[in-house]
PDB file of C-alpha atoms in Angstrom:
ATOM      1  CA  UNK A   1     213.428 -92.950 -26.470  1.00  0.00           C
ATOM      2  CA  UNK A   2     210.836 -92.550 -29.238  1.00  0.00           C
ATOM      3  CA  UNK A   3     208.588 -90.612 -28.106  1.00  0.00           C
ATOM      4  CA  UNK A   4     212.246 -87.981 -27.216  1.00  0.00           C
ATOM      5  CA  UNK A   5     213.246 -88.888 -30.719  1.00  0.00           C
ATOM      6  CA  UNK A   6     210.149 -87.606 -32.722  1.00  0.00           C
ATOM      7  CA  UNK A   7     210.105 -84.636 -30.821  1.00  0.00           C
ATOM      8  CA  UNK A   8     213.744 -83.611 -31.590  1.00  0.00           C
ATOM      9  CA  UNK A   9     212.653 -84.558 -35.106  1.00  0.00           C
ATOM     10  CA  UNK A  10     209.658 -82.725 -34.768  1.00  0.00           C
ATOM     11  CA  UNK A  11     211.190 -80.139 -33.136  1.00  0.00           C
ATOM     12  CA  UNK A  12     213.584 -79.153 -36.315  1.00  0.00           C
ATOM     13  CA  UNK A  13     210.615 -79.366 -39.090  1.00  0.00           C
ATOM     14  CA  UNK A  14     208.974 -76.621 -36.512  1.00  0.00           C
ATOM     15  CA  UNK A  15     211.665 -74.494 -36.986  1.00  0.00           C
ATOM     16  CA  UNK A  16     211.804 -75.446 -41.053  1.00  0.00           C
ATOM     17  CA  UNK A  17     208.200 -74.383 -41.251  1.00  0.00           C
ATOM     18  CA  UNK A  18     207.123 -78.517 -40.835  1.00  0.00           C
ATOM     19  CA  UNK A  19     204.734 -80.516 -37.859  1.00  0.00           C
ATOM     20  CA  UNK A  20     202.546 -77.605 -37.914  1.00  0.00           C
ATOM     21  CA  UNK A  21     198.468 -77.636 -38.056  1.00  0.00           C
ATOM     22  CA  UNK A  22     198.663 -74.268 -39.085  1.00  0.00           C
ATOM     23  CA  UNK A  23     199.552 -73.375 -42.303  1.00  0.00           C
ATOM     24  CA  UNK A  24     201.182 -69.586 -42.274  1.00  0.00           C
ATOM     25  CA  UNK A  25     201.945 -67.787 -45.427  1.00  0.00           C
ATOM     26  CA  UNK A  26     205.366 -68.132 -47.158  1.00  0.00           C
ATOM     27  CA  UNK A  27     207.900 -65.159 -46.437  1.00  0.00           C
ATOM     28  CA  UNK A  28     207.887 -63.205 -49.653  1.00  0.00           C
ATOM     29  CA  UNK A  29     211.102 -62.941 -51.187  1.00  0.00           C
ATOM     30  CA  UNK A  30     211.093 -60.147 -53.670  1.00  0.00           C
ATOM     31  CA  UNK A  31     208.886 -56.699 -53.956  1.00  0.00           C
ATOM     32  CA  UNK A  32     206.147 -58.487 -56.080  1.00  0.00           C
ATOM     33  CA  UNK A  33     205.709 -61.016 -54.068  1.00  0.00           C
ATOM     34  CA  UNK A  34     205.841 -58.916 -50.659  1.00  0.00           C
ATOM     35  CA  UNK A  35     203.245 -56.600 -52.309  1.00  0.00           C
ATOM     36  CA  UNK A  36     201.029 -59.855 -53.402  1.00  0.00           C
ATOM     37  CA  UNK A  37     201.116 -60.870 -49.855  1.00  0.00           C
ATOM     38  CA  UNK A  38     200.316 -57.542 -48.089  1.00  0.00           C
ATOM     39  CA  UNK A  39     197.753 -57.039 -50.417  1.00  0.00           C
ATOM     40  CA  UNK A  40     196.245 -60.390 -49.683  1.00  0.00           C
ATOM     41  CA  UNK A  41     196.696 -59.710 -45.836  1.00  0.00           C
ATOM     42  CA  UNK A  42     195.395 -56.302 -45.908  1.00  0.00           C
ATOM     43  CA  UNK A  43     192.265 -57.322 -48.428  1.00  0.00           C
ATOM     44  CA  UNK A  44     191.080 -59.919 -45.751  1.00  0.00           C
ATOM     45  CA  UNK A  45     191.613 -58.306 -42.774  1.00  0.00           C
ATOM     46  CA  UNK A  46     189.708 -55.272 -44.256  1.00  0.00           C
ATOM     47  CA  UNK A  47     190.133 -52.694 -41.820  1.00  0.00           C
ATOM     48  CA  UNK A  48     192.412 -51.421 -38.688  1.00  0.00           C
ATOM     49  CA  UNK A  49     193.629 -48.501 -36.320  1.00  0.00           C
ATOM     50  CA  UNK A  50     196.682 -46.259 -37.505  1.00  0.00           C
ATOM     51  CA  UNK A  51     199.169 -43.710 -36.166  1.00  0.00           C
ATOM     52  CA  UNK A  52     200.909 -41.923 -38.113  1.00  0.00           C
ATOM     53  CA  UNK A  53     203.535 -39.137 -37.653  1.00  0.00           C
ATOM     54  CA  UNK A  54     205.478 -36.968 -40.069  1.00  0.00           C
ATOM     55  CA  UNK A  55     207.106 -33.254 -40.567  1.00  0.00           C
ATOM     56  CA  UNK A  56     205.579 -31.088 -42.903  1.00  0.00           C
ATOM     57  CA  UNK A  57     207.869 -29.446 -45.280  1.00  0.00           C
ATOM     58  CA  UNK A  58     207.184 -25.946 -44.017  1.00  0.00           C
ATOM     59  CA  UNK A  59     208.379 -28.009 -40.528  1.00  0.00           C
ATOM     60  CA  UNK A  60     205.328 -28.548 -38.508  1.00  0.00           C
ATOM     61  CA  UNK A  61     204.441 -31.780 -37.034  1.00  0.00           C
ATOM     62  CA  UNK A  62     201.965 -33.680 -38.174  1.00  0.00           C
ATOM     63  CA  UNK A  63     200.651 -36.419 -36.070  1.00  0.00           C
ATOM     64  CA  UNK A  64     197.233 -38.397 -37.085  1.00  0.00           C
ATOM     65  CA  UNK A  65     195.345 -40.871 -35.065  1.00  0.00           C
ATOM     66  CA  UNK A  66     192.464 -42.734 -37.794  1.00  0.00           C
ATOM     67  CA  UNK A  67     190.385 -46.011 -38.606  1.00  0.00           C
ATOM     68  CA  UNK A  68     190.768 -47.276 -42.021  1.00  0.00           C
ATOM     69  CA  UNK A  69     188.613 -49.074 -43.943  1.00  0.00           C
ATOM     70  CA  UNK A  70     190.128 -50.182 -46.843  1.00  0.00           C
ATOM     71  CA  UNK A  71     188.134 -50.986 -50.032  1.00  0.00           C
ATOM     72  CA  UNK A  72     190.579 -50.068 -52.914  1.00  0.00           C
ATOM     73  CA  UNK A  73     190.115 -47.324 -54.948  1.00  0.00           C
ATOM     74  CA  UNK A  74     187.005 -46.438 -52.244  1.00  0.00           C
ATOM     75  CA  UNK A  75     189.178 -46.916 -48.978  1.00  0.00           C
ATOM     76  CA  UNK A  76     187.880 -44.802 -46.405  1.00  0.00           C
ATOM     77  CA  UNK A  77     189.247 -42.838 -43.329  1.00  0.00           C
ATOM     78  CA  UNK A  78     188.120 -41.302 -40.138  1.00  0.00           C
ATOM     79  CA  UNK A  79     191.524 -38.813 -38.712  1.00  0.00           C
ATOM     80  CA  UNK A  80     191.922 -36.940 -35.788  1.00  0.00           C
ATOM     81  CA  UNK A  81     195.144 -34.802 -37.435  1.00  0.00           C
ATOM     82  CA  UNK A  82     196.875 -32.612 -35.124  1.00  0.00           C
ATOM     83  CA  UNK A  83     198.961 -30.068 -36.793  1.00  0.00           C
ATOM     84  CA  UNK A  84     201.777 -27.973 -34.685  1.00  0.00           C
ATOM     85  CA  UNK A  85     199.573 -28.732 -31.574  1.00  0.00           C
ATOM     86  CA  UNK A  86     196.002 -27.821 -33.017  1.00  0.00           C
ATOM     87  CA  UNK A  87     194.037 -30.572 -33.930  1.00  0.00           C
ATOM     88  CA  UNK A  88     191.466 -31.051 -36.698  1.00  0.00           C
ATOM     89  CA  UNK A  89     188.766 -33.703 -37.409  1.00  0.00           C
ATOM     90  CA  UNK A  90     188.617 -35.191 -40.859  1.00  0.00           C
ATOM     91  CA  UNK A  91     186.684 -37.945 -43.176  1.00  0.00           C
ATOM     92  CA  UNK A  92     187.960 -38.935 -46.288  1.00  0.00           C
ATOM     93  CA  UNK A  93     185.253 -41.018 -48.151  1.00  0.00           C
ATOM     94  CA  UNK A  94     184.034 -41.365 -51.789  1.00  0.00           C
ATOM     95  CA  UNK A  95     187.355 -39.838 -52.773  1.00  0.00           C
ATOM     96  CA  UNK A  96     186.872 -36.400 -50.749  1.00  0.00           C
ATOM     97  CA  UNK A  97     188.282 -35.023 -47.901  1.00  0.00           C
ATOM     98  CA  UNK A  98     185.928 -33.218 -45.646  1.00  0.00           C
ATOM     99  CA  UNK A  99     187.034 -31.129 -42.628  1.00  0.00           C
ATOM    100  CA  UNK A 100     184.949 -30.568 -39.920  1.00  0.00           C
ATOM    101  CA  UNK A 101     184.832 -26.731 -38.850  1.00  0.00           C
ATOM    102  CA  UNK A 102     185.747 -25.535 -35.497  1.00  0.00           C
ATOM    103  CA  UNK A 103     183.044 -22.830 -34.100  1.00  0.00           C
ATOM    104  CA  UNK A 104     185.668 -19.670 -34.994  1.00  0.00           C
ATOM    105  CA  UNK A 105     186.153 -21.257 -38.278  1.00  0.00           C
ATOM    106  CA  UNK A 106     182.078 -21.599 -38.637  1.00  0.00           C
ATOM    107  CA  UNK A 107     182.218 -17.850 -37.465  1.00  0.00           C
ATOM    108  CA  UNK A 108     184.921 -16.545 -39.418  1.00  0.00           C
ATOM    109  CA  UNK A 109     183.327 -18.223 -42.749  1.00  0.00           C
ATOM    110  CA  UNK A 110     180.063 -16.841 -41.617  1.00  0.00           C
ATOM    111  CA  UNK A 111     178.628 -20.229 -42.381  1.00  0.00           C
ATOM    112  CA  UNK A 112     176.132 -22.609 -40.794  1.00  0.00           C
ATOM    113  CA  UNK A 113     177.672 -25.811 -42.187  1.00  0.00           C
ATOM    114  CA  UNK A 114     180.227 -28.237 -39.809  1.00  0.00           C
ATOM    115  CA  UNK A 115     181.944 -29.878 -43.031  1.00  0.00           C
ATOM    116  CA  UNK A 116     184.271 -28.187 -45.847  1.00  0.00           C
ATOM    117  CA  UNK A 117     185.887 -30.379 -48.688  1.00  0.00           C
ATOM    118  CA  UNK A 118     189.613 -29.804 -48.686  1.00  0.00           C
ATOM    119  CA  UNK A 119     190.885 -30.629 -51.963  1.00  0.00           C
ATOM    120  CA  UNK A 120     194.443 -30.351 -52.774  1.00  0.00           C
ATOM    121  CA  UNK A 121     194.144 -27.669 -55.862  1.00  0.00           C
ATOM    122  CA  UNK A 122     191.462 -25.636 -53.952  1.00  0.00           C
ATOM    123  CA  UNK A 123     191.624 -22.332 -53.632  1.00  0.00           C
ATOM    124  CA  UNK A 124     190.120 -21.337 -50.745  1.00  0.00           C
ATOM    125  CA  UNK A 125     192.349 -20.615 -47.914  1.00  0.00           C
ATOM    126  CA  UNK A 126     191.577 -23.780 -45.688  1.00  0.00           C
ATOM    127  CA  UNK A 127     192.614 -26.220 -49.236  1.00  0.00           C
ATOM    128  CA  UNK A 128     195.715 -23.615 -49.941  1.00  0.00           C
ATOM    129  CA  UNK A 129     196.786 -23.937 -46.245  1.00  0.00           C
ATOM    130  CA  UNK A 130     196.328 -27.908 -45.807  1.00  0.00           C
ATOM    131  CA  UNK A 131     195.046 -29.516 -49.191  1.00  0.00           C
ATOM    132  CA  UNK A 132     198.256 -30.821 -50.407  1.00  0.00           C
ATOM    133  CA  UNK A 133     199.391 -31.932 -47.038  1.00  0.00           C
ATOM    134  CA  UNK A 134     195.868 -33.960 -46.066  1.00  0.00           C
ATOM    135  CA  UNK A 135     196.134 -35.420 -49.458  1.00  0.00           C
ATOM    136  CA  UNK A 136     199.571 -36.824 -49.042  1.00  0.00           C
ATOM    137  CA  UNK A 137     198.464 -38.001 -45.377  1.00  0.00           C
ATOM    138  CA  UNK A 138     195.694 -39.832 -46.962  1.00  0.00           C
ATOM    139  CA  UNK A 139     197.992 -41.296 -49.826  1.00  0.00           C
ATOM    140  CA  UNK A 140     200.668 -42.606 -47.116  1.00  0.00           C
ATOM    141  CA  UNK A 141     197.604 -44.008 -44.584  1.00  0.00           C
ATOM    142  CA  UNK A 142     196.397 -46.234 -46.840  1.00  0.00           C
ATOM    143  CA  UNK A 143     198.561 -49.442 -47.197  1.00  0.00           C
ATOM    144  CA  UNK A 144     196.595 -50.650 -50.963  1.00  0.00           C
ATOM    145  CA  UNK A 145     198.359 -47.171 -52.018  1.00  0.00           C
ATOM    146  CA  UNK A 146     201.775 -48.329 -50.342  1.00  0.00           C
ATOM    147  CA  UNK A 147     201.435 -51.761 -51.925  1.00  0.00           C
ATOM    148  CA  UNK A 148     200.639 -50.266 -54.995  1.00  0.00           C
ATOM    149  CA  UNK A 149     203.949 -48.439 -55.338  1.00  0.00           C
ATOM    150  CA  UNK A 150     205.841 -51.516 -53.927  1.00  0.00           C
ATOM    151  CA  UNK A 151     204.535 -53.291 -56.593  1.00  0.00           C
ATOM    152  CA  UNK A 152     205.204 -50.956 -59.401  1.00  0.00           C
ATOM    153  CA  UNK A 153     208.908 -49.805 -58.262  1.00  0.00           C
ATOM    154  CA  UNK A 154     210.072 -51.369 -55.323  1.00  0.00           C
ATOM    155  CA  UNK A 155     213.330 -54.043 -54.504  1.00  0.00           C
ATOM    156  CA  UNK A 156     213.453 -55.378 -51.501  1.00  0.00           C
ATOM    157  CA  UNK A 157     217.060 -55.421 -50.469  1.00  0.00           C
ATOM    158  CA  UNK A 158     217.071 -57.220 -47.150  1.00  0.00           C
ATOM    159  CA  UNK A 159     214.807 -59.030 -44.966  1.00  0.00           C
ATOM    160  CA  UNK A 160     214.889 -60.128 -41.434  1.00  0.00           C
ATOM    161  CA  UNK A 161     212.318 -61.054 -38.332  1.00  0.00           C
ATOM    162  CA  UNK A 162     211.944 -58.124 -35.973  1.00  0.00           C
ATOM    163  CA  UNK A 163     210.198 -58.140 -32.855  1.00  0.00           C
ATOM    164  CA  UNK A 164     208.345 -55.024 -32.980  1.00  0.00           C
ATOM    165  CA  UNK A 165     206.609 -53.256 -30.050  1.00  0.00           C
ATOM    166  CA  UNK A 166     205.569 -56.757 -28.835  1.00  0.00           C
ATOM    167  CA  UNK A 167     204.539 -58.160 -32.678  1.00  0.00           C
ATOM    168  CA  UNK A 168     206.578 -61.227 -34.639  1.00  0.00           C
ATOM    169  CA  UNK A 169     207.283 -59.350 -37.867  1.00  0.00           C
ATOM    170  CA  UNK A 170     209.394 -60.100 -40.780  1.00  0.00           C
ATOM    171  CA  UNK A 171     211.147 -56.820 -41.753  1.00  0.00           C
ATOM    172  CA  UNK A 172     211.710 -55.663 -45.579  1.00  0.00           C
ATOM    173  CA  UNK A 173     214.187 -52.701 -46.657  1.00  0.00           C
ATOM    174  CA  UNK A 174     213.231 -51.380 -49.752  1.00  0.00           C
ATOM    175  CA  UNK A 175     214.488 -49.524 -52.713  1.00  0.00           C
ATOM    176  CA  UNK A 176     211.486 -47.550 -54.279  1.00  0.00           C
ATOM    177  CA  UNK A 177     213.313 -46.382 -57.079  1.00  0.00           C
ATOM    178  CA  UNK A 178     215.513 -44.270 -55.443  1.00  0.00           C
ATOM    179  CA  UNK A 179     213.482 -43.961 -52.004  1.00  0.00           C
ATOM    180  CA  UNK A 180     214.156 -45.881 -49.368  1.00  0.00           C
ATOM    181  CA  UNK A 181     211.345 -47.609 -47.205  1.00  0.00           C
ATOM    182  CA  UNK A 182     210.859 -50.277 -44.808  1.00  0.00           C
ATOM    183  CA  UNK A 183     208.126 -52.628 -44.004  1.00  0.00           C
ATOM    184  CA  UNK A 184     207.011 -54.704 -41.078  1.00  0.00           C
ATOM    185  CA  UNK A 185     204.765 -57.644 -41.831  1.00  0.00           C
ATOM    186  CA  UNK A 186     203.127 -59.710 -39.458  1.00  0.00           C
ATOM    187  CA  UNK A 187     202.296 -63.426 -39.537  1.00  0.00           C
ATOM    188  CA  UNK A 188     199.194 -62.703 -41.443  1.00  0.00           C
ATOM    189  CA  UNK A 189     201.394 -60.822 -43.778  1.00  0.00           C
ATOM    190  CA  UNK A 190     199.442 -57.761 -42.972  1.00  0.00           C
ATOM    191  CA  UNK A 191     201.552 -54.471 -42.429  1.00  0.00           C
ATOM    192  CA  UNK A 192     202.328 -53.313 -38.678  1.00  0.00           C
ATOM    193  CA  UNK A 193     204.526 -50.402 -39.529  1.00  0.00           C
ATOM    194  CA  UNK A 194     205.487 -48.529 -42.797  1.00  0.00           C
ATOM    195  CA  UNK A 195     208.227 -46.220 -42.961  1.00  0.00           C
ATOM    196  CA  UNK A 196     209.050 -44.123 -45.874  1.00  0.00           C
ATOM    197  CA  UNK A 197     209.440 -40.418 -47.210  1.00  0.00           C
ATOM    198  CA  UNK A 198     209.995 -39.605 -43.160  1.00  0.00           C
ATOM    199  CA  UNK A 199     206.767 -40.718 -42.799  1.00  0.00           C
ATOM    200  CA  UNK A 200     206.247 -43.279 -40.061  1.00  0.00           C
ATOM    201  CA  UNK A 201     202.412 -45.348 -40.308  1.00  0.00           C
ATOM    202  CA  UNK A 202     201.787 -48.156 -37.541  1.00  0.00           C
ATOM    203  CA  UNK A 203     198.682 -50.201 -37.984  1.00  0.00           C
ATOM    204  CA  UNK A 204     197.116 -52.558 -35.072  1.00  0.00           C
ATOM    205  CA  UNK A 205     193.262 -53.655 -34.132  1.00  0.00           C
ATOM    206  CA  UNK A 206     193.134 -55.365 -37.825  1.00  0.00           C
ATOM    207  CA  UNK A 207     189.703 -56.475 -38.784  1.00  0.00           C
ATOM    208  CA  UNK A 208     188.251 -54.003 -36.315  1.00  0.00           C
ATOM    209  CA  UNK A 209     184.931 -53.143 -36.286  1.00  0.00           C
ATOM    210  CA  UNK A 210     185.005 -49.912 -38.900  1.00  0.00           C
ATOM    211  CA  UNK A 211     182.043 -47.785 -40.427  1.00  0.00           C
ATOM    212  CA  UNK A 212     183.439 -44.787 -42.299  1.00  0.00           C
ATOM    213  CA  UNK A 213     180.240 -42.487 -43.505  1.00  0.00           C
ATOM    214  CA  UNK A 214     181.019 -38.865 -45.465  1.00  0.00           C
ATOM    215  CA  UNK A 215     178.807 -36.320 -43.890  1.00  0.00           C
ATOM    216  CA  UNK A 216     175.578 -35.480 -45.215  1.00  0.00           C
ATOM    217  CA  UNK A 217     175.158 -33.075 -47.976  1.00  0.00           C
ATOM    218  CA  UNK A 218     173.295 -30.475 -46.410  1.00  0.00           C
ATOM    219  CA  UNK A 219     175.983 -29.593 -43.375  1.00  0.00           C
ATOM    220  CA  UNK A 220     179.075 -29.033 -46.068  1.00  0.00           C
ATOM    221  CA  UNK A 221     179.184 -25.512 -47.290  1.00  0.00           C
ATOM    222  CA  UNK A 222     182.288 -24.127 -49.465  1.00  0.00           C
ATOM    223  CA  UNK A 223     184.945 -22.807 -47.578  1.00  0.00           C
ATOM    224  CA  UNK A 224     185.345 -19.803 -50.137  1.00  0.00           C
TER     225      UNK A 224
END
């Protein structure tokens, strides 16, 4: 009868966070303190997969398979974008995006580089055609970015646990001044999925094994 008694004790501290060996993080309750915790989750973990999809405002769809690494202000990504069914391969490292050339393209630009910079001013066609778009991929990608806005302008309105796609999450709705987002944080308070400006960002394989490298300087040429 004691030994059924402590566990039914037990039992209820489990559920109140108690009789545990393993201390998890506290649930944030407000946008500070969700950002300070996804920050914290995201700093340690270091690195993972992500998916993301999204429409382009001229309508295409934008789908983009990468590995992050995620160091700040120097975060780095390797993306496989596919835009309206044509895909592209891009790095962004050391604060540029390069774009690797398909053999027309190399043709075309009568060049024997693989790697262009896209920049999001740029004037060459290739920057005009995709520079603002890639940019706001890479902005929306990277969760310190996301966290940073959270932090600066965000409310979270409601919270809940989610099960999502298999994952324990706790689920935020947000009010980024005006813009709506949600976020789905797992036990380790790192993000699984970010929704917001109809973009849609899933992360998984956190703490992966992830070497970002910008290409060398001799194979980028100017894509004027």
């Amino acid at each position: 009868m004691r030994a059924t008694g402590f566990a039914v004790v037990c039992t209820a501290l489990l559920l109140l966070g108690g009789c545990s060996s393993e201390e998890k993080p506290a649930a944030p309750a407000d946008a500070a303190q969700l950002a300070s915790a996804a920050g914290a989750g995201t700093q340690k973990a270091r690195s993972s997969k992500i998916a993301l999809e999204t429409t382009a405002e001229d309508g295409r769809k934008v789908v983009v398979t990468s590995s992050g690494l995620y160091e700040g202000a120097n975060s780095k990504f390797s993306m496989v974008a596919e835009v309206a069914g044509e895909k592209r391969d891009l790095i962004f490292a050391d604060g540029v995006l390069y774009y690797h050339l398909s053999d027309a393209q190399v043709r075309e630009l009568k060049t024997d580089k693989e790697w262009v910079k896209i920049t999001a001013d740029g004037k060459d066609a290739l920057s005009a055609a995709n520079g603002a778009l890639m940019t706001d991929v890479v902005e929306k990608m990277d969760p310190t970015r996301t966290i940073e806005r959270i932090s600066k302008s965000g409310k979270v309105t409601k919270s809940d646990q989610a099960d999502l796609n298999g994952t324990a999450t706790t689920h935020y709705v947000l009010d980024l001044g005006g813009a709506p987002a949600e976020v789905w944080l797992d036990g380790d308070q790192r993000p699984v999925q970010v929704t917001m400006d109809k973009v849609t960002v899933k992360y998984d394989s956190w703490a992966s094994d992830v070497v970002i490298i910008a290409p060398p300087p001799e194979a980028v040429g100017d894509s004027r």
